[in-house]
Short mmCIF file of C-alpha atoms in Angstrom, two decimals:
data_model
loop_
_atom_site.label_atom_id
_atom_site.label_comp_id
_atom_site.label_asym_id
_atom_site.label_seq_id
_atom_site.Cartn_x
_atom_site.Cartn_y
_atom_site.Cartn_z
CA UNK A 1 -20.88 30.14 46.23
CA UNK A 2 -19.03 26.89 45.87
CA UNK A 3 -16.17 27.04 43.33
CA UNK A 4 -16.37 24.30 40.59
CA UNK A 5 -14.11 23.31 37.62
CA UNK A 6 -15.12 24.76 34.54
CA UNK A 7 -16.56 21.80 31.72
CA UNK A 8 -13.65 19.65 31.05
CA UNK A 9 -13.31 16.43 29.00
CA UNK A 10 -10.97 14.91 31.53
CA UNK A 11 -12.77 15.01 34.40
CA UNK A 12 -16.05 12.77 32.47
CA UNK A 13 -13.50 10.30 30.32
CA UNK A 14 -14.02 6.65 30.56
CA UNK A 15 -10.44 6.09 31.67
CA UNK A 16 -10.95 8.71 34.65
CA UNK A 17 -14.37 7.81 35.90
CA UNK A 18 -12.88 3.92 35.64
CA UNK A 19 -9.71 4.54 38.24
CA UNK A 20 -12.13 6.82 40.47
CA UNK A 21 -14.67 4.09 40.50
CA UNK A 22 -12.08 1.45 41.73
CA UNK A 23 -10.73 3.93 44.31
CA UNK A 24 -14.28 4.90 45.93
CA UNK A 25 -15.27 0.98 45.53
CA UNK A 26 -11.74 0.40 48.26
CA UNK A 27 -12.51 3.35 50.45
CA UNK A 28 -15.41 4.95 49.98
CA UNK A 29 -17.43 8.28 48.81
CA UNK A 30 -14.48 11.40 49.10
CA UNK A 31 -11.37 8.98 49.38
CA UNK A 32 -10.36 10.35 46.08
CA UNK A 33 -9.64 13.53 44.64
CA UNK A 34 -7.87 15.69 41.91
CA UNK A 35 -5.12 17.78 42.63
CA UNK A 36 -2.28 20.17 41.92
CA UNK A 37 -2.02 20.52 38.02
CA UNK A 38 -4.79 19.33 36.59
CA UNK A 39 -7.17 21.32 39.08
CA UNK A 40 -4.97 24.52 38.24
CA UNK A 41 -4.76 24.49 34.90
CA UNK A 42 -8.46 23.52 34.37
CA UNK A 43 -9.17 26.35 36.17
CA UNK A 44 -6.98 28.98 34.63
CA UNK A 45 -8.23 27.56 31.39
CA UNK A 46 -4.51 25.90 30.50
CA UNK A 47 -4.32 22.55 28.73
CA UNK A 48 -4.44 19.32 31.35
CA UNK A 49 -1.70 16.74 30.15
CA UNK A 50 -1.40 14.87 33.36
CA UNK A 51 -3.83 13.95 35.67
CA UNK A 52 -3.06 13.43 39.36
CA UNK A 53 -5.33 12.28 42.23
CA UNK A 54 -4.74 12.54 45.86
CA UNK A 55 -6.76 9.17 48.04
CA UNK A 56 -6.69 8.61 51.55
CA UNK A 57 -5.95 5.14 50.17
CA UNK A 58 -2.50 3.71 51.36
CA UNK A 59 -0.23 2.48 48.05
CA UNK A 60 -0.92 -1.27 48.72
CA UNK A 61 -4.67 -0.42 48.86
CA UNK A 62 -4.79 1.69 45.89
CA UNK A 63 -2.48 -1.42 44.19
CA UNK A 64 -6.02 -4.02 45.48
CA UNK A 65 -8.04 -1.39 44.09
CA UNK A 66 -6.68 -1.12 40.58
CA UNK A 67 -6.21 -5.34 40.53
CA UNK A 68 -9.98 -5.72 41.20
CA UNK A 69 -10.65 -3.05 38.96
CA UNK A 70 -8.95 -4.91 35.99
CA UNK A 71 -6.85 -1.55 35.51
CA UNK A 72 -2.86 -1.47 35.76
CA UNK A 73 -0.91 -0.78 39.00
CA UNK A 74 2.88 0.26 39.15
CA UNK A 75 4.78 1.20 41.78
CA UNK A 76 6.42 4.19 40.71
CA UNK A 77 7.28 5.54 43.53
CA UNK A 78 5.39 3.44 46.86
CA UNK A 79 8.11 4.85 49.20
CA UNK A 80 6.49 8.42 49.05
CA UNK A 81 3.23 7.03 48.20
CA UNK A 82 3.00 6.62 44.51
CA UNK A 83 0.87 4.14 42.25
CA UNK A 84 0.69 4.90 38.73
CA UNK A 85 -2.42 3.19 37.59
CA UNK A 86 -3.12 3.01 33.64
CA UNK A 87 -6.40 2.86 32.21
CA UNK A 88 -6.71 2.28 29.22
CA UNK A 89 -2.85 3.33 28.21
CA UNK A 90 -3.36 6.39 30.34
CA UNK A 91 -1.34 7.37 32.90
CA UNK A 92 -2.85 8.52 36.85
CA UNK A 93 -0.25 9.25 39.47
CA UNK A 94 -1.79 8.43 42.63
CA UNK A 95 -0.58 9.76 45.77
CA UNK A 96 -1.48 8.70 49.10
CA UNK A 97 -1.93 12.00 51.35
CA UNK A 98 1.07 13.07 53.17
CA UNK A 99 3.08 14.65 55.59
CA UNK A 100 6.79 15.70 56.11
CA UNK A 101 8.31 14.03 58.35
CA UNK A 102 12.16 15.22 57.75
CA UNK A 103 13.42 17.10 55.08
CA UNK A 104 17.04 17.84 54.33
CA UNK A 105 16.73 20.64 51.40
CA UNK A 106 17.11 17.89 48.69
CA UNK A 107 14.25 15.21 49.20
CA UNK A 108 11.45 13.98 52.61
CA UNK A 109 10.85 11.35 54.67
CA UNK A 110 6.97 11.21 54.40
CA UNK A 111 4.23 9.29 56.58
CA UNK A 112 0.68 9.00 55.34
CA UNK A 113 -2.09 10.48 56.64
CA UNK A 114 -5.97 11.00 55.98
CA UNK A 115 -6.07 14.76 56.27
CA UNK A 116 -6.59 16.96 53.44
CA UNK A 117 -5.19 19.91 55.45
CA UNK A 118 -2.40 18.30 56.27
CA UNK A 119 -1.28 17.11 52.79
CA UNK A 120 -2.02 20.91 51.32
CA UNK A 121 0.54 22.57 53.82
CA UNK A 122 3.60 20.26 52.67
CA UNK A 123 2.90 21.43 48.82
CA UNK A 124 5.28 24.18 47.29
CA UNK A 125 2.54 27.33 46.17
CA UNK A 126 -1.08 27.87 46.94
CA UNK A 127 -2.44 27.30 43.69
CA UNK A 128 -1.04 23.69 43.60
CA UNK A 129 -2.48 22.66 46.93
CA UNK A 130 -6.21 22.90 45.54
CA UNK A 131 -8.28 19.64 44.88
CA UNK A 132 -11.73 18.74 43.05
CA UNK A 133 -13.65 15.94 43.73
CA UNK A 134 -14.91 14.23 40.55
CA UNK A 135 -18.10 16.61 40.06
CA UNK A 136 -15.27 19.51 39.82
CA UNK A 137 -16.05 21.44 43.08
CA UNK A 138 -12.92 22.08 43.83
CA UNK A 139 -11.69 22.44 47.74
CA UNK A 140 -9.32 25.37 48.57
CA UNK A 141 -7.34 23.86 51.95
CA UNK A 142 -5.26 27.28 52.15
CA UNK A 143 -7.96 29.53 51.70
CA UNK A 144 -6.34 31.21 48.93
CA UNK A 145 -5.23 29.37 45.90
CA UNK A 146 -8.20 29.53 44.12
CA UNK A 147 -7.87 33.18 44.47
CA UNK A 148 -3.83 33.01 43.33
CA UNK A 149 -4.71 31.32 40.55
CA UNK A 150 -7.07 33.55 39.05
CA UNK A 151 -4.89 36.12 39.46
CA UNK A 152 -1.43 34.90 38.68
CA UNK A 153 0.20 34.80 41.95
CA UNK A 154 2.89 32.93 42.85
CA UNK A 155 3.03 32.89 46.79
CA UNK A 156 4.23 30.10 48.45
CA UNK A 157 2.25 27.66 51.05
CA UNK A 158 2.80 28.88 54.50
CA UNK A 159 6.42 30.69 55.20
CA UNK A 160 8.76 30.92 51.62
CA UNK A 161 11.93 30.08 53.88
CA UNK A 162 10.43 27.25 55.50
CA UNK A 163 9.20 25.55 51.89
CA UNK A 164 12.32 26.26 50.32
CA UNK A 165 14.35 24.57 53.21
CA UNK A 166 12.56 21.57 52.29
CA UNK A 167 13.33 21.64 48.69
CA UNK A 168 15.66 23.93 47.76
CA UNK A 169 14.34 23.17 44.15
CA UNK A 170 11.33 25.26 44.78
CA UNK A 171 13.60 28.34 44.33
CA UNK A 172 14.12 27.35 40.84
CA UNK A 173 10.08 26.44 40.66
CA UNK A 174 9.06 29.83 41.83
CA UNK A 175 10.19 31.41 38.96
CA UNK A 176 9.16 29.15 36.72
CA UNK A 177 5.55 29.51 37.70
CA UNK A 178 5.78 32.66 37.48
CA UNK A 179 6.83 32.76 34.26
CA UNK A 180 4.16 29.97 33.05
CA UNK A 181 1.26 31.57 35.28
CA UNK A 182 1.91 34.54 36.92
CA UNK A 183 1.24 38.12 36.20
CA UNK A 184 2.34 41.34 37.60
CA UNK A 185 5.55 41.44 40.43
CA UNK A 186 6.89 38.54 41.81
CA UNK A 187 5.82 37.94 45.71
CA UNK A 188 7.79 40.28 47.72
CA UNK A 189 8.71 37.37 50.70
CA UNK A 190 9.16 34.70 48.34
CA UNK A 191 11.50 36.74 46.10
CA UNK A 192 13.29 38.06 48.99
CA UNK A 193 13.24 34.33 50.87
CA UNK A 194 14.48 32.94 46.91
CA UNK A 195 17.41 35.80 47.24
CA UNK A 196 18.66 34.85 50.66
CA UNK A 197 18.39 31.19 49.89
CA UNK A 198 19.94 31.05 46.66
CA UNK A 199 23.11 29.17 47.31
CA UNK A 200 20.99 26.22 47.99
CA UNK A 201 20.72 26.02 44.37
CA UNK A 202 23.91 24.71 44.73
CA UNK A 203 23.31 21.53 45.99
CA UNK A 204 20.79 20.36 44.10
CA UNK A 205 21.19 17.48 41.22
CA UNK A 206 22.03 18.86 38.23
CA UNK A 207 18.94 17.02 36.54
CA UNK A 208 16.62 18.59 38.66
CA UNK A 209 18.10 22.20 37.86
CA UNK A 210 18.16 21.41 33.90
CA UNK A 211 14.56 20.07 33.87
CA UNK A 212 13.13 23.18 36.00
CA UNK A 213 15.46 25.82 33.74
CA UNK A 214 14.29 24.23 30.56
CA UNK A 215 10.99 24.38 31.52
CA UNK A 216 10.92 27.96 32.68
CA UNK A 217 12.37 28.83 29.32
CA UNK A 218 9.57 27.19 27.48
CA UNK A 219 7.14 29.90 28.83
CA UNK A 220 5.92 32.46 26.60
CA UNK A 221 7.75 35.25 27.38
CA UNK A 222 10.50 33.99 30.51
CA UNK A 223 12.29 37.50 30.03
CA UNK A 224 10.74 39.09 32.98
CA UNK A 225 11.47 36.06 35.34
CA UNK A 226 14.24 35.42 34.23
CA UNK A 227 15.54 38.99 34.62
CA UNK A 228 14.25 38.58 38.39
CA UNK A 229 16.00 35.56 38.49
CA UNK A 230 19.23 37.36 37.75
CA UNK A 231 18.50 40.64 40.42
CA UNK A 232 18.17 37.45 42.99
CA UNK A 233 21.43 36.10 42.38
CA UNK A 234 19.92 33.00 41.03
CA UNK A 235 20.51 32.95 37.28
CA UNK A 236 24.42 33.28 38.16
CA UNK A 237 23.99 29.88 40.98
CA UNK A 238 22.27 27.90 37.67
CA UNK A 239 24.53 29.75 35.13
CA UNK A 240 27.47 30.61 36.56
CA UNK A 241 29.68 32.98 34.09
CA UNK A 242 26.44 33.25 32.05
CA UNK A 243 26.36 35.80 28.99
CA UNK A 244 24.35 38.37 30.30
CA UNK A 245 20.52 39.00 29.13
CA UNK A 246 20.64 41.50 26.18
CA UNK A 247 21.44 37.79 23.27
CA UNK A 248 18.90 36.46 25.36
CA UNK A 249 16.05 39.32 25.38
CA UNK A 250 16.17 39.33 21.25
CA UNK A 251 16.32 35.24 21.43
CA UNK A 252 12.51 34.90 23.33
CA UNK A 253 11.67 37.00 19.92
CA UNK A 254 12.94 35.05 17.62
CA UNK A 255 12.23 31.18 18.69
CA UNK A 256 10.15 29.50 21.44
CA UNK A 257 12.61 26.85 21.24
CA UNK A 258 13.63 26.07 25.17
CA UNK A 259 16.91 25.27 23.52
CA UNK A 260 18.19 28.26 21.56
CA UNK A 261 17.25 30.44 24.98
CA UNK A 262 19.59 28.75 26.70
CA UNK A 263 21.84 29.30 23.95
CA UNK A 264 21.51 32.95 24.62
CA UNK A 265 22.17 33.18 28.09
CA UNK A 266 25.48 31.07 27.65
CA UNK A 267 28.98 32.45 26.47
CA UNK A 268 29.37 32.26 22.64
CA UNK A 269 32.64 29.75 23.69
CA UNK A 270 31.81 26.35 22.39
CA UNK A 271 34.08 25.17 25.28
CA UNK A 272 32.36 27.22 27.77
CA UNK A 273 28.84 25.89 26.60
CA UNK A 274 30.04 22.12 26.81
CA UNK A 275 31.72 22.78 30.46
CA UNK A 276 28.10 24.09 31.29
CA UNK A 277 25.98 21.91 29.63
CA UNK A 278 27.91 18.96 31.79
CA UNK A 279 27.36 20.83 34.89
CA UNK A 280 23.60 20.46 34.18
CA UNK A 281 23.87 17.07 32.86
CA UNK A 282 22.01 17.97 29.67
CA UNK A 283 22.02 14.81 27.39
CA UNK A 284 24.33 14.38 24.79
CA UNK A 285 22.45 15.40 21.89
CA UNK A 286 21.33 18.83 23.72
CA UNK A 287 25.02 19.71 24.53
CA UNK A 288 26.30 18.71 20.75
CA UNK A 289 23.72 20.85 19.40
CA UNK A 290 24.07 24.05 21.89
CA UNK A 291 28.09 23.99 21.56
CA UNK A 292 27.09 23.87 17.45
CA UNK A 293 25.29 26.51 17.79
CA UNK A 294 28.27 28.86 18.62
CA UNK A 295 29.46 29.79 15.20
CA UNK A 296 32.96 29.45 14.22
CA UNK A 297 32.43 32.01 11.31
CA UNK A 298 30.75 29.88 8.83
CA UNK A 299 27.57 31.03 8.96
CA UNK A 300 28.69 34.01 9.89
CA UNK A 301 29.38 35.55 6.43
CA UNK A 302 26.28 33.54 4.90
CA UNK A 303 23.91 35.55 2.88
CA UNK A 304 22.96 34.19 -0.29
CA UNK A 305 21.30 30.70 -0.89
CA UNK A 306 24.51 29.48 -2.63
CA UNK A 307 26.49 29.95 0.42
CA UNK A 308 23.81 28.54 2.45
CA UNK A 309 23.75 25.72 0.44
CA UNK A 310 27.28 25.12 1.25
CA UNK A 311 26.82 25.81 4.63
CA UNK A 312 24.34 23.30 4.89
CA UNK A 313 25.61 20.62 2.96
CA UNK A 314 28.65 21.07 5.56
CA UNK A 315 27.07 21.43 9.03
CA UNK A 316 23.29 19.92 8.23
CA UNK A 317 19.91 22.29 8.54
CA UNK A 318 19.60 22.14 12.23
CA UNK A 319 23.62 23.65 13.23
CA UNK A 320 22.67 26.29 10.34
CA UNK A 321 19.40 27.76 11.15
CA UNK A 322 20.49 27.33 15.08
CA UNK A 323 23.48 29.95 14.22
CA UNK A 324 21.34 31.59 12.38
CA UNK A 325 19.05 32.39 15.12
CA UNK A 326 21.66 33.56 17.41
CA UNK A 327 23.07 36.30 14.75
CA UNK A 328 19.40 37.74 14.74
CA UNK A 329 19.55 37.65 18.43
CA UNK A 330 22.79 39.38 18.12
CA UNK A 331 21.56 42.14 16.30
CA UNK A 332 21.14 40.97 12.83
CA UNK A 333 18.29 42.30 10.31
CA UNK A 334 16.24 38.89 9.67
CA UNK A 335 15.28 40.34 6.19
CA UNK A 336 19.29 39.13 5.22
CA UNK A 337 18.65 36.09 7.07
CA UNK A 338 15.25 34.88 5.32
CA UNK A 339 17.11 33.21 1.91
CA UNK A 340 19.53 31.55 4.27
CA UNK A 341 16.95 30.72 6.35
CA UNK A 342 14.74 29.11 3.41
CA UNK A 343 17.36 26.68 2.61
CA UNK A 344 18.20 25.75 5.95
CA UNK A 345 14.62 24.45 6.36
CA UNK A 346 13.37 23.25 2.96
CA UNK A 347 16.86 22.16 1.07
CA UNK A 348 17.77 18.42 1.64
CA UNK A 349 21.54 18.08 0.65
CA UNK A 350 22.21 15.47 -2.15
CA UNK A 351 25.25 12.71 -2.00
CA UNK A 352 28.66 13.36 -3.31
CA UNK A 353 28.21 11.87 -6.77
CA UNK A 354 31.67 9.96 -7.02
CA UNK A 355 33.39 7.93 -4.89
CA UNK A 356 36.24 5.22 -5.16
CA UNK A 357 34.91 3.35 -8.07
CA UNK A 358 34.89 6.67 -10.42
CA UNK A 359 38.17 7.20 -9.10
CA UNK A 360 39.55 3.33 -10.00
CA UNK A 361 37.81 3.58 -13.71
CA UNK A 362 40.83 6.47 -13.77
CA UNK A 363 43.55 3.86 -13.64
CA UNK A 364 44.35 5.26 -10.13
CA UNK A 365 45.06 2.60 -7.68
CA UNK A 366 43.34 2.60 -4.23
CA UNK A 367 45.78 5.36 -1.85
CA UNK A 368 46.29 8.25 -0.67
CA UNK A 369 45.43 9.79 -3.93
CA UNK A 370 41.67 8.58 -3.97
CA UNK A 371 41.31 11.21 -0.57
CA UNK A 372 42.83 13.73 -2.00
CA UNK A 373 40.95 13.54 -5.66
CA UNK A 374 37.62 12.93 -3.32
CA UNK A 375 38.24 16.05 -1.34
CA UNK A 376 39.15 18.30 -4.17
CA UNK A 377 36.27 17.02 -5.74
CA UNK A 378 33.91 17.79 -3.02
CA UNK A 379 35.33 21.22 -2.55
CA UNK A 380 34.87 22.04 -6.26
CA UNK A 381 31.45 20.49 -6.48
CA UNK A 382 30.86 22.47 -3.80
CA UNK A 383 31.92 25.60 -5.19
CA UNK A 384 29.83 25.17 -8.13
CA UNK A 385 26.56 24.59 -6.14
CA UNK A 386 26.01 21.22 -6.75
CA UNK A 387 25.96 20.45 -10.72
CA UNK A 388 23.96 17.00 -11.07
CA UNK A 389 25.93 16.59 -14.24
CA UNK A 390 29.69 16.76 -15.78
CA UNK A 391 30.68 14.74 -12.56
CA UNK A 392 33.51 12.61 -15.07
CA UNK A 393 34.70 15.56 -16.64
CA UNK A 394 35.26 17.38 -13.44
CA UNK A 395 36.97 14.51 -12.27
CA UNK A 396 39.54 13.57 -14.86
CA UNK A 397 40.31 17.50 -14.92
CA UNK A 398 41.55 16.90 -10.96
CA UNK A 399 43.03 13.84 -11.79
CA UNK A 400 44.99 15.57 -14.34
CA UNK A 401 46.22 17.92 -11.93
#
């Protein structure tokens, strides 16, 4: 029985049909076909966000093709044999079949080649090397991805010590398959080839590492990869001095966010977190917002919407319901958390009401004084929750002393 794709609106959109038209008009019936991702997740029933085709087309044919075709060529990446060609605004990454040629651990010198074989045994797992043609029968070079997929294994393509000496990074892309579409125990060889391995980790680019541990984090429930990841000796080559699990077990619980898992597994040390968020070259904004996230006390002793309020008004909604999150990971009931929480989300904090000009209509000349008045001001307004009225009053009374 031939295996086929189940009904998917990918494979039939205009755009699609359109870029495997111009590639069949170059080279011919079969010179085109699906693979990795698409074909996997199709198959397991998983949403298909990018589509990429494998040709027997060179990059400088596939670049003719798409011209004549009146759809978009770029060269993305023609060194390994990328084209991304857009049709209709949509993106299709297509990739000349290859071969390694030299590897170093980090990245490969390809050549090209027309065998399907060929370009299957240089992928990273079995259930990525499969390929459909554009009817959907899909073509199974290893002889056992379709069958991995289906059942949520995670076994690499040929040897696991031989793949991961090509790319170290699949150590860190082994787990997070599994923890995206694998069920049951890991695969004995690759865990124990992932174990041995691990310090290759080390010499990765920190980008790389980031984007595969935020990724693995985004999976429903990373705890039991993640906890493998950790027996390995891996967790402690991505995170070195990391936290522990127990923060981090509770946190998968309490958000999906990628972001506040991480959190978790890191030290609550705001200088810790920002020494290891530059170690993985997270961006700015993600290291701000982790070392935030450690609380200095503040939100530690919030519990009523008044002091939330404050809190907020003082940190913003984000920094608040992030700290928030982390002391329900840390063992906090979330029924003492759900006010706070409320405001955090919903409550938009309003402007101070005065500023220099209230302050001048005092008789006070512009100084040192206007700060001080300003922050006592602030502090009391604070205090009261946020009167919208009585601002004067309150004022003159300061000013007074």
């Amino acid at each position: 029985m031939t295996d086929r794709l189940p009904p998917t609106d990918w494979l039939n959109d205009p755009r699609t049909v359109a870029v495997m038209d111009a590639l069949e008009i170059q080279g011919g019936p079969d010179c085109a076909r699906f693979v990795g991702g698409c074909v996997r997740n199709a198959l397991v029933g998983k949403p298909v966000l990018d589509i990429d085709i494998a040709t027997r087309l060179t990059p400088d044919r596939v670049i003719a093709a798409a011209t004549a075709a009146g759809l978009k060529p770029v060269p993305t990446g023609v060194e390994h044999g990328t084209v991304t060609v857009v049709s209709s605004k949509r993106p299709y990454e297509v990739t000349t079949l290859r071969r390694d040629v030299e590897t170093d651990g980090r990245r490969a010198v390809v050549a090209f080649t027309d065998d399907w074989a060929e370009d299957a045994a240089r992928r990273d797992f079995r259930l990525n090397a499969l390929y459909a043609d554009r009817s959907g029968v899909i073509f199974d070079p290893t002889g056992r991805g379709i069958e991995d997929a289906k059942a949520g294994r995670i076994v690499f393509v040929g040897e696991a010590e031989t793949r991961i000496r090509e790319d170290a990074l699949r150590i860190l892309r082994f787990f997070r398959f599994q923890a995206h579409f694998g069920r049951g125990d890991l695969d004995a060889d690759g865990l124990a080839a992932c174990a041995r391995l691990s310090e290759l980790v080390e010499g990765l680019s920190a980008e790389r590492v980031s984007t595969e541990l935020l990724k693995l984090l985004a999976a429903d429930d990373p705890r039991p990869t993640v906890r493998s990841m950790a027996e390995a000796g891996v967790l402690a080559r991505v995170l070195p001095g990391h936290a522990g699990l127990s923060v981090f077990e509770t946190m998968v619980d309490v958000s999906p966010d990628p972001a506040l898992r991480l959190s978790a597994l890191l030290p609550a040390d705001a200088d810790v977190v920002r020494e290891a968020a530059a170690r993985l070259r997270l961006s700015n904004a993600l290291r701000d917002r982790l070392a935030a996230a450690v609380d200095d006390g503040t939100v530690q002793a919030v519990s009523t919407a008044v002091q939330a309020r404050a809190a907020v008004y003082r940190l913003g909604g984000r920094v608040v319901l992030d700290r928030l999150a982390r002391r329900q990971a840390a063992g906090a009931d979330p029924t003492t958390l759900s006010e706070a929480r409320a405001v955090a989300t919903d409550w938009t904090p309003p402007r101070l009401p005065v500023g220099g000009r209230e302050i001048a209509a005092l008789g006070i000349a512009p100084g040192p004084e206007t700060g001080r008045l300003l922050k006592a001001f602030e502090a009391a307004w604070i205090a009261a929750d946020f009167p919208t009225t009585g601002h004067a009053q309150r004022l003159a009374r300061l000013a007074r002393g």
